[in-house]
């Protein structure tokens, strides 16, 4: 089949790779000048099935409410005059109960575990290099109460087959001596030995190169404007260069996905949740973290990537702007300096802000749309790098009419 993939983020490129492997003739249309230029550019890099907890949890509404007057909340709500935002928030709040959080976490964990296996397979097939680091990720807690609560709730991840170790302060620092400076601040951690990390941008660029060598046509610098339809079928993709026809189309436009299909009556509840990242040069390896991880109290993620240290923080439900000011990074840097002060050059960071394409449940939308030849692979939220290769394999299986290797419950398009 002739298939057009819309978007060359990590989701579009992994999808193109799997479709190519199935023998399809694949074209990718991307408005940026290359792959992984939007949300897949500078994320935290964590391949983190051990961090698959649903963000819509019983504690989230309180955080959102407090964030209206306090700047220190992990999830921040910035109300806008936007029907899209309020519709999303209403559905998100509807998921913030114990029962939904357990279901959503279990489903996310299943997809993440599968996806990590698919990532390994793709790396074995292609040899793509992306500053990969294996050996686990450390999720550490600063208070006894939060540590004990985490130790109790990690069973749900163990049930999904993820090996989680509960470590006290000393065992945490022994696992990663880069945390020694923060020893007195750490109550304990969850350690996921099979979690890993790597640069999603490097991976996507490398895989796009492999796709192109295999015959995938990349049309960069071309903006998708609309979809032409006849009945319940898409006949062409309308771009700023004209119409492009195909047998099937796969939507992988991240946060922009709902906008393209709205006119077709497809309602995708995907809304941007903004985060900030800073990339620093490591200057003293002995003080730098050996493994990636998360300071759970501050939701500060850190990840060594070769000679670089990537930091990310903040989840803002605030609209589509990717702009940032130095002040947006102040708290992140204060906390990171306290952890890894002498490890990296804080004087010349590379700053970035990105928009997580979040659904209310945290599960992506993968499968056929109400239009017979329009497929969806979008809405991977805060875990798109972790979920990408599994989501792509599932999408390719569905296109081929094969049953996917895992249960796809929770991934269907509702609109
Ligand atoms: C701060 C932060 C930290 C994160 N950390 C992690 C992490 O540690 N681990 C993890 O698993 N995930 C993480 N994520 C999430 C992950 O980065 C995303 O889920 C993932 O990048 C989404 O990929 P995507 O391909 O769907 O979207 P994108 O990468 O945004 O790709 C969509 C593409 O579509 C293109 N496009 C949009 N509109 C059009 C149009 N009209 N025409 C043509 N092209 C168009 C865009 O240019 C873009 O290239 C993080 C995200 C953020 C913001």
Short mmCIF file of C-alpha atoms and ligand atoms in Angstrom, two decimals:
data_model
loop_
_atom_site.label_atom_id
_atom_site.label_comp_id
_atom_site.label_asym_id
_atom_site.label_seq_id
_atom_site.Cartn_x
_atom_site.Cartn_y
_atom_site.Cartn_z
CA UNK A 1 0.00 0.00 0.00
CA UNK A 2 0.97 3.61 -0.51
CA UNK A 3 0.86 5.20 2.97
CA UNK A 4 1.41 8.80 4.05
CA UNK A 5 2.59 9.42 7.61
CA UNK A 6 1.81 12.95 8.84
CA UNK A 7 4.53 14.25 11.18
CA UNK A 8 8.18 13.32 11.68
CA UNK A 9 8.41 13.34 15.46
CA UNK A 10 9.51 10.19 17.25
CA UNK A 11 6.02 8.74 16.70
CA UNK A 12 5.86 9.48 12.96
CA UNK A 13 9.36 8.16 12.26
CA UNK A 14 8.97 4.93 14.28
CA UNK A 15 5.63 4.41 12.50
CA UNK A 16 7.27 4.92 9.11
CA UNK A 17 9.95 2.37 10.04
CA UNK A 18 7.42 -0.32 10.99
CA UNK A 19 5.30 0.31 7.89
CA UNK A 20 8.40 0.13 5.71
CA UNK A 21 9.26 -3.22 7.31
CA UNK A 22 5.81 -4.49 6.30
CA UNK A 23 6.58 -3.68 2.67
CA UNK A 24 4.54 -0.49 2.29
CA UNK A 25 5.53 2.46 0.13
CA UNK A 26 5.84 5.21 2.75
CA UNK A 27 5.94 9.01 2.49
CA UNK A 28 6.36 11.26 5.55
CA UNK A 29 5.15 14.87 5.40
CA UNK A 30 6.64 17.25 7.99
CA UNK A 31 6.50 21.02 8.15
CA UNK A 32 9.81 21.42 9.95
CA UNK A 33 13.14 21.18 8.13
CA UNK A 34 14.00 17.77 9.62
CA UNK A 35 12.85 15.05 12.02
CA UNK A 36 12.11 15.56 15.75
CA UNK A 37 12.03 19.35 15.78
CA UNK A 38 8.95 19.85 17.99
CA UNK A 39 8.16 17.85 21.17
CA UNK A 40 10.67 15.11 20.36
CA UNK A 41 13.60 17.57 20.33
CA UNK A 42 14.85 17.82 23.92
CA UNK A 43 12.76 15.72 26.28
CA UNK A 44 14.06 14.09 29.46
CA UNK A 45 15.22 11.01 27.59
CA UNK A 46 13.89 8.51 30.11
CA UNK A 47 12.72 5.17 28.76
CA UNK A 48 10.69 4.64 31.84
CA UNK A 49 8.13 1.85 32.20
CA UNK A 50 8.89 2.15 35.93
CA UNK A 51 7.40 5.65 35.86
CA UNK A 52 4.14 4.78 34.10
CA UNK A 53 1.90 6.08 36.89
CA UNK A 54 -1.12 7.97 35.49
CA UNK A 55 -0.91 11.73 35.97
CA UNK A 56 -4.70 11.84 36.48
CA UNK A 57 -4.62 10.71 40.12
CA UNK A 58 -6.64 11.60 43.24
CA UNK A 59 -3.92 14.13 44.18
CA UNK A 60 -3.94 15.98 40.83
CA UNK A 61 -7.05 18.23 41.29
CA UNK A 62 -5.62 19.67 44.53
CA UNK A 63 -2.30 20.42 42.79
CA UNK A 64 -4.10 22.13 39.91
CA UNK A 65 -6.19 24.22 42.29
CA UNK A 66 -3.20 25.23 44.47
CA UNK A 67 -1.23 26.07 41.32
CA UNK A 68 -3.60 29.00 40.70
CA UNK A 69 -1.86 30.91 43.52
CA UNK A 70 1.31 28.90 44.22
CA UNK A 71 4.22 28.40 41.84
CA UNK A 72 5.61 25.20 43.39
CA UNK A 73 3.04 22.63 42.25
CA UNK A 74 4.06 19.72 39.97
CA UNK A 75 0.99 20.17 37.76
CA UNK A 76 0.12 23.81 37.01
CA UNK A 77 -3.16 24.99 35.60
CA UNK A 78 -3.24 28.28 33.71
CA UNK A 79 -6.89 28.80 32.70
CA UNK A 80 -7.50 30.09 29.17
CA UNK A 81 -10.62 31.21 27.32
CA UNK A 82 -10.55 27.99 25.35
CA UNK A 83 -13.29 25.41 24.91
CA UNK A 84 -10.57 22.91 23.99
CA UNK A 85 -8.74 23.44 27.28
CA UNK A 86 -11.84 23.26 29.48
CA UNK A 87 -13.20 20.16 27.69
CA UNK A 88 -9.85 18.47 28.26
CA UNK A 89 -9.61 19.56 31.91
CA UNK A 90 -13.14 18.29 32.60
CA UNK A 91 -12.26 14.85 31.20
CA UNK A 92 -8.91 14.82 33.01
CA UNK A 93 -10.60 15.60 36.34
CA UNK A 94 -13.06 12.79 35.62
CA UNK A 95 -10.07 10.38 35.58
CA UNK A 96 -8.67 11.64 38.91
CA UNK A 97 -9.98 8.84 41.10
CA UNK A 98 -8.27 5.75 42.48
CA UNK A 99 -10.05 3.25 40.24
CA UNK A 100 -9.35 5.08 36.96
CA UNK A 101 -5.75 5.82 38.00
CA UNK A 102 -5.14 2.10 38.59
CA UNK A 103 -6.64 1.09 35.24
CA UNK A 104 -4.78 3.82 33.34
CA UNK A 105 -1.47 3.03 35.06
CA UNK A 106 -1.78 -0.70 34.29
CA UNK A 107 -2.56 0.00 30.62
CA UNK A 108 0.29 2.50 30.29
CA UNK A 109 2.71 0.10 31.96
CA UNK A 110 1.75 -2.70 29.57
CA UNK A 111 2.38 -0.51 26.51
CA UNK A 112 5.65 0.84 27.96
CA UNK A 113 7.06 -2.63 28.67
CA UNK A 114 6.16 -3.82 25.18
CA UNK A 115 7.55 -0.67 23.65
CA UNK A 116 10.90 -0.98 25.38
CA UNK A 117 11.25 -4.48 23.91
CA UNK A 118 10.42 -3.03 20.47
CA UNK A 119 13.00 -0.26 20.98
CA UNK A 120 15.64 -2.91 21.67
CA UNK A 121 14.56 -4.76 18.52
CA UNK A 122 14.76 -1.64 16.35
CA UNK A 123 18.20 -0.79 17.76
CA UNK A 124 19.37 -4.35 17.04
CA UNK A 125 18.04 -4.09 13.45
CA UNK A 126 19.43 -0.65 12.68
CA UNK A 127 22.40 0.01 14.96
CA UNK A 128 21.07 3.54 15.57
CA UNK A 129 23.09 5.29 18.29
CA UNK A 130 21.49 7.76 20.67
CA UNK A 131 23.61 8.06 23.84
CA UNK A 132 21.74 5.06 25.18
CA UNK A 133 22.27 4.19 28.84
CA UNK A 134 21.06 0.98 30.42
CA UNK A 135 21.24 -0.09 34.04
CA UNK A 136 18.06 1.38 35.51
CA UNK A 137 16.48 4.65 36.59
CA UNK A 138 16.19 6.02 40.15
CA UNK A 139 12.94 7.65 41.30
CA UNK A 140 13.75 9.23 44.65
CA UNK A 141 11.58 10.73 47.37
CA UNK A 142 12.45 13.36 49.96
CA UNK A 143 9.89 12.60 52.67
CA UNK A 144 9.22 9.39 54.56
CA UNK A 145 5.47 9.67 53.86
CA UNK A 146 5.81 10.07 50.07
CA UNK A 147 8.42 7.28 49.95
CA UNK A 148 6.15 4.88 51.83
CA UNK A 149 3.18 5.78 49.65
CA UNK A 150 5.26 5.14 46.53
CA UNK A 151 6.51 1.82 47.88
CA UNK A 152 2.89 0.79 48.41
CA UNK A 153 1.60 1.87 45.00
CA UNK A 154 4.43 0.34 42.96
CA UNK A 155 2.75 -3.08 43.17
CA UNK A 156 0.64 -2.12 40.18
CA UNK A 157 3.82 -1.76 38.10
CA UNK A 158 5.18 -5.06 39.42
CA UNK A 159 1.92 -6.69 38.35
CA UNK A 160 2.69 -5.41 34.84
CA UNK A 161 6.01 -7.27 34.96
CA UNK A 162 8.27 -4.34 35.89
CA UNK A 163 10.94 -5.19 38.47
CA UNK A 164 10.82 -2.37 41.03
CA UNK A 165 13.22 -2.37 43.96
CA UNK A 166 12.43 -0.30 47.05
CA UNK A 167 15.71 1.23 48.28
CA UNK A 168 16.51 3.12 51.45
CA UNK A 169 18.75 6.20 51.47
CA UNK A 170 22.09 4.36 51.55
CA UNK A 171 21.07 1.82 48.94
CA UNK A 172 19.90 4.67 46.70
CA UNK A 173 23.25 6.45 46.88
CA UNK A 174 25.06 3.14 46.41
CA UNK A 175 23.05 2.59 43.20
CA UNK A 176 24.00 6.06 41.94
CA UNK A 177 26.97 7.71 43.71
CA UNK A 178 26.14 10.86 41.71
CA UNK A 179 23.39 11.45 44.30
CA UNK A 180 25.88 11.60 47.19
CA UNK A 181 25.54 15.39 47.62
CA UNK A 182 21.80 14.97 48.18
CA UNK A 183 22.17 12.00 50.54
CA UNK A 184 20.71 13.81 53.56
CA UNK A 185 17.68 14.92 51.55
CA UNK A 186 16.71 11.46 50.28
CA UNK A 187 14.20 9.35 52.20
CA UNK A 188 14.41 6.48 49.73
CA UNK A 189 13.71 5.53 46.14
CA UNK A 190 12.05 3.17 43.74
CA UNK A 191 14.65 1.66 41.42
CA UNK A 192 13.59 0.17 38.09
CA UNK A 193 16.57 -1.91 37.00
CA UNK A 194 15.39 -2.47 33.44
CA UNK A 195 14.49 1.18 32.74
CA UNK A 196 16.93 3.01 30.48
CA UNK A 197 17.55 6.36 28.81
CA UNK A 198 18.78 8.00 25.65
CA UNK A 199 18.38 11.02 23.42
CA UNK A 200 15.04 10.76 21.57
CA UNK A 201 16.13 13.37 19.03
CA UNK A 202 19.32 11.51 18.11
CA UNK A 203 17.35 8.27 17.87
CA UNK A 204 14.68 9.81 15.63
CA UNK A 205 17.23 11.44 13.32
CA UNK A 206 19.16 8.16 13.05
CA UNK A 207 16.04 6.11 12.38
CA UNK A 208 14.80 8.63 9.81
CA UNK A 209 18.12 8.15 7.99
CA UNK A 210 17.59 4.36 8.03
CA UNK A 211 14.03 4.87 6.76
CA UNK A 212 15.27 7.05 3.89
CA UNK A 213 17.92 4.45 2.99
CA UNK A 214 15.11 1.87 2.90
CA UNK A 215 13.05 3.98 0.49
CA UNK A 216 10.83 6.18 2.71
CA UNK A 217 10.29 9.59 1.05
CA UNK A 218 10.56 12.50 3.50
CA UNK A 219 8.88 15.75 2.43
CA UNK A 220 10.28 18.29 4.90
CA UNK A 221 9.23 21.92 4.99
CA UNK A 222 5.74 21.00 3.79
CA UNK A 223 2.72 21.94 5.88
CA UNK A 224 -0.37 19.76 6.03
CA UNK A 225 -3.44 22.00 5.75
CA UNK A 226 -6.42 19.67 5.37
CA UNK A 227 -7.68 16.23 4.39
CA UNK A 228 -9.87 15.78 1.33
CA UNK A 229 -12.65 13.22 1.82
CA UNK A 230 -15.27 11.28 -0.12
CA UNK A 231 -17.85 9.64 2.13
CA UNK A 232 -15.98 7.91 4.95
CA UNK A 233 -12.66 7.85 3.11
CA UNK A 234 -9.76 10.27 2.84
CA UNK A 235 -8.84 10.79 -0.81
CA UNK A 236 -5.89 13.17 -0.42
CA UNK A 237 -3.75 15.15 1.98
CA UNK A 238 -3.86 18.85 1.18
CA UNK A 239 -0.55 20.60 1.80
CA UNK A 240 0.88 24.03 1.03
CA UNK A 241 2.40 22.42 -2.09
CA UNK A 242 -0.81 20.78 -3.37
CA UNK A 243 -2.67 17.48 -3.00
CA UNK A 244 -0.95 14.18 -2.18
CA UNK A 245 -2.96 10.98 -2.65
CA UNK A 246 -2.43 7.65 -0.88
CA UNK A 247 -4.20 4.42 0.03
CA UNK A 248 -3.91 5.16 3.74
CA UNK A 249 -2.88 8.04 6.00
CA UNK A 250 -1.48 7.89 9.55
CA UNK A 251 -1.91 10.94 11.78
CA UNK A 252 1.16 11.53 14.01
CA UNK A 253 1.01 15.31 14.51
CA UNK A 254 1.42 15.30 18.29
CA UNK A 255 -0.31 18.31 19.91
CA UNK A 256 -1.54 19.51 16.50
CA UNK A 257 -3.42 16.26 15.72
CA UNK A 258 -6.90 17.36 16.91
CA UNK A 259 -6.84 20.50 14.76
CA UNK A 260 -6.46 18.63 11.46
CA UNK A 261 -9.28 16.14 11.98
CA UNK A 262 -11.79 18.37 13.79
CA UNK A 263 -13.49 19.39 10.52
CA UNK A 264 -14.00 15.69 9.75
CA UNK A 265 -16.00 15.33 12.96
CA UNK A 266 -13.23 13.47 14.76
CA UNK A 267 -12.83 14.76 18.31
CA UNK A 268 -9.42 13.95 19.76
CA UNK A 269 -9.01 14.98 23.38
CA UNK A 270 -5.33 15.84 23.21
CA UNK A 271 -4.10 19.02 24.88
CA UNK A 272 -0.56 20.40 25.32
CA UNK A 273 1.07 20.08 28.75
CA UNK A 274 4.15 22.24 28.69
CA UNK A 275 7.53 21.33 30.16
CA UNK A 276 10.94 22.97 30.20
CA UNK A 277 14.34 21.43 29.60
CA UNK A 278 17.94 22.51 29.94
CA UNK A 279 20.96 20.71 28.54
CA UNK A 280 24.31 21.31 30.23
CA UNK A 281 27.84 20.15 29.51
CA UNK A 282 29.17 17.76 32.13
CA UNK A 283 32.41 19.13 33.58
CA UNK A 284 33.09 16.63 36.39
CA UNK A 285 31.96 13.05 35.82
CA UNK A 286 32.58 12.05 39.44
CA UNK A 287 29.84 14.44 40.61
CA UNK A 288 27.36 13.73 37.81
CA UNK A 289 24.55 11.18 38.02
CA UNK A 290 25.56 7.79 36.57
CA UNK A 291 21.92 6.96 35.83
CA UNK A 292 18.87 8.99 34.89
CA UNK A 293 16.07 9.55 37.37
CA UNK A 294 13.45 11.79 38.90
CA UNK A 295 13.43 13.88 42.06
CA UNK A 296 9.77 13.06 42.71
CA UNK A 297 9.08 15.88 45.14
CA UNK A 298 10.07 18.50 42.59
CA UNK A 299 9.25 16.43 39.49
CA UNK A 300 12.74 17.25 38.29
CA UNK A 301 13.96 14.67 35.79
CA UNK A 302 17.70 14.35 35.11
CA UNK A 303 19.51 12.27 32.55
CA UNK A 304 23.16 11.89 31.62
CA UNK A 305 23.45 11.78 27.80
CA UNK A 306 27.06 11.18 26.86
CA UNK A 307 28.91 14.39 27.70
CA UNK A 308 25.67 16.21 28.47
CA UNK A 309 23.29 16.41 31.40
CA UNK A 310 19.62 16.94 30.50
CA UNK A 311 17.25 18.41 33.10
CA UNK A 312 13.49 18.78 32.70
CA UNK A 313 10.71 20.03 34.95
CA UNK A 314 7.19 21.38 35.11
CA UNK A 315 3.82 20.34 33.69
CA UNK A 316 1.76 23.38 32.71
CA UNK A 317 -1.73 23.15 31.24
CA UNK A 318 -1.43 26.53 29.61
CA UNK A 319 -2.05 26.47 25.86
CA UNK A 320 0.14 26.14 22.78
CA UNK A 321 3.00 28.57 23.35
CA UNK A 322 6.49 27.06 23.36
CA UNK A 323 8.01 30.36 24.51
CA UNK A 324 10.08 30.66 27.68
CA UNK A 325 11.86 33.21 29.87
CA UNK A 326 14.96 32.69 32.05
CA UNK A 327 12.65 32.92 35.10
CA UNK A 328 10.90 29.69 34.02
CA UNK A 329 14.14 27.81 34.77
CA UNK A 330 15.07 29.41 38.09
CA UNK A 331 13.50 26.78 40.36
CA UNK A 332 14.78 23.95 38.14
CA UNK A 333 18.35 25.26 38.33
CA UNK A 334 18.21 25.92 42.10
CA UNK A 335 17.16 22.33 42.70
CA UNK A 336 19.54 20.82 40.16
CA UNK A 337 22.48 22.81 41.56
CA UNK A 338 21.74 21.42 45.02
CA UNK A 339 21.87 17.92 43.54
CA UNK A 340 24.66 18.08 40.97
CA UNK A 341 26.17 21.54 41.47
CA UNK A 342 29.77 20.78 40.58
CA UNK A 343 28.95 18.27 37.87
CA UNK A 344 28.04 20.52 34.96
CA UNK A 345 28.40 23.99 33.52
CA UNK A 346 25.28 25.84 34.65
CA UNK A 347 26.56 29.05 33.04
CA UNK A 348 25.77 28.17 29.45
CA UNK A 349 22.70 25.90 29.29
CA UNK A 350 20.75 25.08 26.15
CA UNK A 351 17.16 25.96 27.02
CA UNK A 352 13.98 24.57 25.50
CA UNK A 353 10.26 24.21 26.14
CA UNK A 354 8.05 21.49 24.70
CA UNK A 355 4.40 20.49 24.66
CA UNK A 356 3.43 16.99 25.75
CA UNK A 357 0.47 15.76 23.64
CA UNK A 358 -1.62 14.56 26.60
CA UNK A 359 -4.90 12.68 26.64
CA UNK A 360 -6.93 12.75 29.88
CA UNK A 361 -6.09 9.09 30.59
CA UNK A 362 -2.42 9.28 29.58
CA UNK A 363 -3.01 6.55 26.99
CA UNK A 364 -2.31 7.33 23.34
CA UNK A 365 -4.92 6.98 20.60
CA UNK A 366 -3.82 4.16 18.30
CA UNK A 367 -6.00 2.61 15.62
CA UNK A 368 -8.45 3.29 12.85
CA UNK A 369 -10.46 6.51 12.83
CA UNK A 370 -14.11 6.65 11.74
CA UNK A 371 -12.65 7.12 8.22
CA UNK A 372 -11.72 3.73 6.76
CA UNK A 373 -8.22 4.65 5.54
CA UNK A 374 -7.29 7.25 8.19
CA UNK A 375 -5.25 5.80 11.04
CA UNK A 376 -4.26 7.48 14.31
CA UNK A 377 -1.07 7.17 16.34
CA UNK A 378 -1.01 10.19 18.58
CA UNK A 379 -1.46 11.57 22.12
CA UNK A 380 1.48 9.84 23.83
CA UNK A 381 1.72 12.56 26.48
CA UNK A 382 4.62 12.47 28.92
CA UNK A 383 5.80 9.04 27.74
CA UNK A 384 6.01 9.28 23.94
CA UNK A 385 9.68 8.36 23.78
CA UNK A 386 9.08 5.30 25.95
CA UNK A 387 5.93 4.26 24.05
CA UNK A 388 7.00 5.10 20.49
CA UNK A 389 8.36 1.82 19.14
CA UNK A 390 5.57 -0.31 20.63
CA UNK A 391 2.87 2.10 19.47
CA UNK A 392 4.34 2.06 15.96
CA UNK A 393 4.38 -1.76 15.87
CA UNK A 394 0.76 -1.90 17.06
CA UNK A 395 -0.31 0.60 14.41
CA UNK A 396 1.46 -1.36 11.65
CA UNK A 397 -0.14 -4.60 12.87
CA UNK A 398 -3.61 -3.02 12.79
CA UNK A 399 -3.03 -1.64 9.27
CA UNK A 400 -1.97 -5.13 8.17
CA UNK A 401 -5.05 -6.71 9.79
CA UNK A 402 -2.87 -8.64 12.27
CA UNK A 403 -3.76 -8.81 15.97
CA UNK A 404 -1.24 -6.70 17.94
CA UNK A 405 0.98 -8.51 20.42
CA UNK A 406 -0.62 -6.79 23.44
CA UNK A 407 -4.11 -5.85 24.53
CA UNK A 408 -5.02 -2.47 23.02
CA UNK A 409 -7.76 -1.59 25.47
CA UNK A 410 -7.86 2.15 26.19
CA UNK A 411 -6.24 3.12 22.86
CA UNK A 412 -9.34 3.43 20.64
CA UNK A 413 -10.48 6.71 19.09
CA UNK A 414 -13.66 7.80 20.84
CA UNK A 415 -14.78 10.44 18.31
C1 LIG B 1 9.70 18.43 29.00
C2 LIG B 1 9.35 17.10 28.43
C3 LIG B 1 9.98 15.96 28.93
C4 LIG B 1 9.65 14.70 28.43
N1 LIG B 1 10.32 13.60 28.88
C5 LIG B 1 10.03 12.37 28.39
C6 LIG B 1 10.72 11.23 28.87
O1 LIG B 1 11.64 11.32 29.68
N2 LIG B 1 10.36 10.01 28.40
C7 LIG B 1 9.33 9.85 27.49
O2 LIG B 1 9.01 8.72 27.16
N3 LIG B 1 8.70 10.93 26.98
C8 LIG B 1 9.01 12.18 27.41
N4 LIG B 1 8.34 13.28 26.94
C9 LIG B 1 7.24 13.08 25.99
C10 LIG B 1 7.71 12.93 24.55
O3 LIG B 1 8.69 13.88 24.26
C11 LIG B 1 6.49 13.10 23.60
O4 LIG B 1 5.44 12.26 23.99
C12 LIG B 1 6.88 12.78 22.16
O5 LIG B 1 7.98 13.54 21.77
C13 LIG B 1 5.70 13.06 21.23
O6 LIG B 1 6.12 12.74 19.93
P1 LIG B 1 5.20 13.02 18.66
O7 LIG B 1 5.91 12.47 17.50
O8 LIG B 1 3.80 12.59 18.94
O9 LIG B 1 5.10 14.61 18.61
P2 LIG B 1 6.15 15.70 17.93
O10 LIG B 1 7.52 15.28 18.26
O11 LIG B 1 5.65 16.99 18.34
O12 LIG B 1 5.90 15.39 16.40
C14 LIG B 1 4.81 15.92 15.68
C15 LIG B 1 5.34 16.47 14.38
O13 LIG B 1 4.27 16.94 13.57
C16 LIG B 1 4.72 18.09 12.89
N5 LIG B 1 3.54 18.88 12.50
C17 LIG B 1 2.61 19.43 13.30
N6 LIG B 1 1.66 20.04 12.55
C18 LIG B 1 2.00 19.86 11.26
C19 LIG B 1 1.41 20.22 10.02
N7 LIG B 1 0.25 20.90 9.95
N8 LIG B 1 2.02 19.83 8.87
C20 LIG B 1 3.17 19.12 8.91
N9 LIG B 1 3.78 18.75 10.05
C21 LIG B 1 3.21 19.11 11.21
C22 LIG B 1 5.58 18.81 13.90
O14 LIG B 1 6.46 19.71 13.29
C23 LIG B 1 6.27 17.65 14.60
O15 LIG B 1 7.54 17.36 14.03
C24 LIG B 1 8.66 14.57 27.41
C25 LIG B 1 8.06 15.71 26.88
C26 LIG B 1 8.40 16.97 27.38
C27 LIG B 1 7.76 18.19 26.79
#
